[in-house]
């Protein structure tokens, strides 16, 4: 294997590992963003419920207090839906970590085999697509 071929194989190996790592980073960032969204919906629901209860005590008209309670109910539902996304992003992060580990294992073995073998490589024309 020539030095150029070795360098090309090393670059390809590093590129595959970089893509797998980037996938894991994106999955973690997505999870973090979704968790923040869930927190915002939960806070909105708590705030709307508090305002509705306070308006009831202050004898504010019923349509207004009902509207705030509906906002609280809908915000809780949204937080629950976002919670499902958080669970899905957990599995995405796990899959990304598994992909990264598996990619490193597979390509590490191939890189080692390419580095240590003594078999003549195929002619480029032979393996070219037609």
PDB file of C-alpha atoms in Angstrom:
ATOM      1  CA  UNK A   1       0.000   0.000   0.000  1.00  0.00           C
ATOM      2  CA  UNK A   2       1.508   3.318  -1.056  1.00  0.00           C
ATOM      3  CA  UNK A   3       1.798   6.302   1.222  1.00  0.00           C
ATOM      4  CA  UNK A   4      -0.916   8.100  -0.771  1.00  0.00           C
ATOM      5  CA  UNK A   5      -3.312   5.193  -0.356  1.00  0.00           C
ATOM      6  CA  UNK A   6      -2.570   5.004   3.360  1.00  0.00           C
ATOM      7  CA  UNK A   7      -3.196   8.717   3.736  1.00  0.00           C
ATOM      8  CA  UNK A   8      -6.454   8.435   1.787  1.00  0.00           C
ATOM      9  CA  UNK A   9      -7.597   5.534   3.944  1.00  0.00           C
ATOM     10  CA  UNK A  10      -6.719   7.459   7.101  1.00  0.00           C
ATOM     11  CA  UNK A  11      -8.636  10.521   5.907  1.00  0.00           C
ATOM     12  CA  UNK A  12     -11.674   8.383   5.061  1.00  0.00           C
ATOM     13  CA  UNK A  13     -11.492   6.721   8.497  1.00  0.00           C
ATOM     14  CA  UNK A  14     -11.303  10.088  10.272  1.00  0.00           C
ATOM     15  CA  UNK A  15     -14.188  11.430   8.168  1.00  0.00           C
ATOM     16  CA  UNK A  16     -16.421   8.497   9.128  1.00  0.00           C
ATOM     17  CA  UNK A  17     -15.585   8.946  12.810  1.00  0.00           C
ATOM     18  CA  UNK A  18     -16.215  12.689  12.582  1.00  0.00           C
ATOM     19  CA  UNK A  19     -19.641  12.087  11.025  1.00  0.00           C
ATOM     20  CA  UNK A  20     -20.571   9.578  13.727  1.00  0.00           C
ATOM     21  CA  UNK A  21     -19.428  11.974  16.462  1.00  0.00           C
ATOM     22  CA  UNK A  22     -21.326  14.873  14.869  1.00  0.00           C
ATOM     23  CA  UNK A  23     -24.473  12.729  14.818  1.00  0.00           C
ATOM     24  CA  UNK A  24     -24.111  12.156  18.558  1.00  0.00           C
ATOM     25  CA  UNK A  25     -23.554  15.874  19.213  1.00  0.00           C
ATOM     26  CA  UNK A  26     -26.648  16.813  17.186  1.00  0.00           C
ATOM     27  CA  UNK A  27     -28.729  14.258  19.069  1.00  0.00           C
ATOM     28  CA  UNK A  28     -27.576  15.683  22.417  1.00  0.00           C
ATOM     29  CA  UNK A  29     -28.295  19.263  21.305  1.00  0.00           C
ATOM     30  CA  UNK A  30     -31.751  18.283  20.102  1.00  0.00           C
ATOM     31  CA  UNK A  31     -32.484  16.631  23.431  1.00  0.00           C
ATOM     32  CA  UNK A  32     -31.378  19.743  25.307  1.00  0.00           C
ATOM     33  CA  UNK A  33     -33.563  22.017  23.169  1.00  0.00           C
ATOM     34  CA  UNK A  34     -36.576  19.742  23.609  1.00  0.00           C
ATOM     35  CA  UNK A  35     -36.071  19.656  27.390  1.00  0.00           C
ATOM     36  CA  UNK A  36     -36.049  23.475  27.460  1.00  0.00           C
ATOM     37  CA  UNK A  37     -39.270  23.508  25.433  1.00  0.00           C
ATOM     38  CA  UNK A  38     -40.913  21.070  27.854  1.00  0.00           C
ATOM     39  CA  UNK A  39     -39.876  23.271  30.769  1.00  0.00           C
ATOM     40  CA  UNK A  40     -41.361  26.371  29.117  1.00  0.00           C
ATOM     41  CA  UNK A  41     -44.710  24.687  28.514  1.00  0.00           C
ATOM     42  CA  UNK A  42     -44.802  23.438  32.102  1.00  0.00           C
ATOM     43  CA  UNK A  43     -43.998  26.922  33.429  1.00  0.00           C
ATOM     44  CA  UNK A  44     -46.676  28.441  31.178  1.00  0.00           C
ATOM     45  CA  UNK A  45     -49.239  25.937  32.471  1.00  0.00           C
ATOM     46  CA  UNK A  46     -48.341  26.663  36.107  1.00  0.00           C
ATOM     47  CA  UNK A  47     -48.526  30.401  35.514  1.00  0.00           C
ATOM     48  CA  UNK A  48     -51.891  30.230  33.730  1.00  0.00           C
ATOM     49  CA  UNK A  49     -53.320  27.994  36.469  1.00  0.00           C
ATOM     50  CA  UNK A  50     -52.088  30.366  39.172  1.00  0.00           C
ATOM     51  CA  UNK A  51     -53.622  33.370  37.363  1.00  0.00           C
ATOM     52  CA  UNK A  52     -56.913  31.549  36.856  1.00  0.00           C
ATOM     53  CA  UNK A  53     -57.142  30.611  40.526  1.00  0.00           C
ATOM     54  CA  UNK A  54     -56.193  34.151  41.599  1.00  0.00           C
ATOM     55  CA  UNK A  55     -58.820  35.641  39.284  1.00  0.00           C
ATOM     56  CA  UNK A  56     -61.439  33.289  40.730  1.00  0.00           C
ATOM     57  CA  UNK A  57     -60.639  34.509  44.243  1.00  0.00           C
ATOM     58  CA  UNK A  58     -60.842  38.132  43.021  1.00  0.00           C
ATOM     59  CA  UNK A  59     -64.238  37.463  41.389  1.00  0.00           C
ATOM     60  CA  UNK A  60     -63.058  38.149  37.805  1.00  0.00           C
ATOM     61  CA  UNK A  61     -65.615  37.201  35.164  1.00  0.00           C
ATOM     62  CA  UNK A  62     -65.978  33.499  34.445  1.00  0.00           C
ATOM     63  CA  UNK A  63     -65.045  33.546  30.717  1.00  0.00           C
ATOM     64  CA  UNK A  64     -61.660  35.097  31.550  1.00  0.00           C
ATOM     65  CA  UNK A  65     -60.861  32.656  34.362  1.00  0.00           C
ATOM     66  CA  UNK A  66     -62.036  29.759  32.181  1.00  0.00           C
ATOM     67  CA  UNK A  67     -59.823  30.913  29.316  1.00  0.00           C
ATOM     68  CA  UNK A  68     -56.762  30.927  31.587  1.00  0.00           C
ATOM     69  CA  UNK A  69     -57.607  27.458  32.903  1.00  0.00           C
ATOM     70  CA  UNK A  70     -57.917  26.223  29.299  1.00  0.00           C
ATOM     71  CA  UNK A  71     -54.486  27.671  28.571  1.00  0.00           C
ATOM     72  CA  UNK A  72     -53.143  25.776  31.591  1.00  0.00           C
ATOM     73  CA  UNK A  73     -54.758  22.536  30.396  1.00  0.00           C
ATOM     74  CA  UNK A  74     -53.461  22.930  26.836  1.00  0.00           C
ATOM     75  CA  UNK A  75     -49.976  23.854  28.052  1.00  0.00           C
ATOM     76  CA  UNK A  76     -49.903  20.728  30.239  1.00  0.00           C
ATOM     77  CA  UNK A  77     -50.904  18.661  27.203  1.00  0.00           C
ATOM     78  CA  UNK A  78     -48.146  20.281  25.144  1.00  0.00           C
ATOM     79  CA  UNK A  79     -45.608  19.592  27.892  1.00  0.00           C
ATOM     80  CA  UNK A  80     -46.713  15.958  27.848  1.00  0.00           C
ATOM     81  CA  UNK A  81     -46.284  15.780  24.093  1.00  0.00           C
ATOM     82  CA  UNK A  82     -42.859  17.359  24.366  1.00  0.00           C
ATOM     83  CA  UNK A  83     -42.070  14.816  27.094  1.00  0.00           C
ATOM     84  CA  UNK A  84     -42.638  12.083  24.515  1.00  0.00           C
ATOM     85  CA  UNK A  85     -40.190  13.872  22.227  1.00  0.00           C
ATOM     86  CA  UNK A  86     -37.661  13.929  25.090  1.00  0.00           C
ATOM     87  CA  UNK A  87     -38.052  10.159  25.449  1.00  0.00           C
ATOM     88  CA  UNK A  88     -37.567   9.734  21.703  1.00  0.00           C
ATOM     89  CA  UNK A  89     -34.507  11.980  21.765  1.00  0.00           C
ATOM     90  CA  UNK A  90     -33.088   9.819  24.588  1.00  0.00           C
ATOM     91  CA  UNK A  91     -33.317   6.800  22.313  1.00  0.00           C
ATOM     92  CA  UNK A  92     -31.813   8.891  19.491  1.00  0.00           C
ATOM     93  CA  UNK A  93     -28.854   9.813  21.715  1.00  0.00           C
ATOM     94  CA  UNK A  94     -28.398   6.185  22.690  1.00  0.00           C
ATOM     95  CA  UNK A  95     -28.512   5.133  19.042  1.00  0.00           C
ATOM     96  CA  UNK A  96     -25.996   7.843  18.140  1.00  0.00           C
ATOM     97  CA  UNK A  97     -23.605   6.692  20.847  1.00  0.00           C
ATOM     98  CA  UNK A  98     -24.002   3.114  19.671  1.00  0.00           C
ATOM     99  CA  UNK A  99     -23.372   4.183  16.083  1.00  0.00           C
ATOM    100  CA  UNK A 100     -20.244   6.040  17.114  1.00  0.00           C
ATOM    101  CA  UNK A 101     -18.929   3.064  19.087  1.00  0.00           C
ATOM    102  CA  UNK A 102     -19.771   0.555  16.363  1.00  0.00           C
ATOM    103  CA  UNK A 103     -18.241   2.766  13.675  1.00  0.00           C
ATOM    104  CA  UNK A 104     -15.046   3.117  15.661  1.00  0.00           C
ATOM    105  CA  UNK A 105     -14.914  -0.630  16.244  1.00  0.00           C
ATOM    106  CA  UNK A 106     -15.577  -1.565  12.611  1.00  0.00           C
ATOM    107  CA  UNK A 107     -13.313   1.015  11.050  1.00  0.00           C
ATOM    108  CA  UNK A 108     -10.639   0.511  13.668  1.00  0.00           C
ATOM    109  CA  UNK A 109     -10.382  -3.157  12.685  1.00  0.00           C
ATOM    110  CA  UNK A 110     -10.325  -2.244   9.001  1.00  0.00           C
ATOM    111  CA  UNK A 111      -7.693   0.435   9.535  1.00  0.00           C
ATOM    112  CA  UNK A 112      -5.546  -2.011  11.470  1.00  0.00           C
ATOM    113  CA  UNK A 113      -5.955  -4.667   8.770  1.00  0.00           C
ATOM    114  CA  UNK A 114      -5.035  -2.155   6.054  1.00  0.00           C
ATOM    115  CA  UNK A 115      -2.013  -1.009   8.014  1.00  0.00           C
ATOM    116  CA  UNK A 116      -0.638  -4.473   8.739  1.00  0.00           C
ATOM    117  CA  UNK A 117      -1.536  -6.577   5.693  1.00  0.00           C
ATOM    118  CA  UNK A 118       0.968  -7.578   3.054  1.00  0.00           C
ATOM    119  CA  UNK A 119      -1.395  -8.451   0.191  1.00  0.00           C
ATOM    120  CA  UNK A 120      -1.041  -6.582  -3.077  1.00  0.00           C
ATOM    121  CA  UNK A 121      -3.894  -4.130  -3.595  1.00  0.00           C
ATOM    122  CA  UNK A 122      -6.224  -4.441  -6.605  1.00  0.00           C
ATOM    123  CA  UNK A 123      -5.551  -2.286  -9.643  1.00  0.00           C
ATOM    124  CA  UNK A 124      -7.746   0.842  -9.639  1.00  0.00           C
ATOM    125  CA  UNK A 125      -9.025   0.115 -13.145  1.00  0.00           C
ATOM    126  CA  UNK A 126     -10.164  -3.301 -11.996  1.00  0.00           C
ATOM    127  CA  UNK A 127     -12.367  -1.953  -9.198  1.00  0.00           C
ATOM    128  CA  UNK A 128     -13.631   1.161 -11.025  1.00  0.00           C
ATOM    129  CA  UNK A 129     -17.385   1.548 -11.539  1.00  0.00           C
ATOM    130  CA  UNK A 130     -18.638   1.161 -15.083  1.00  0.00           C
TER     131      UNK A 130
END
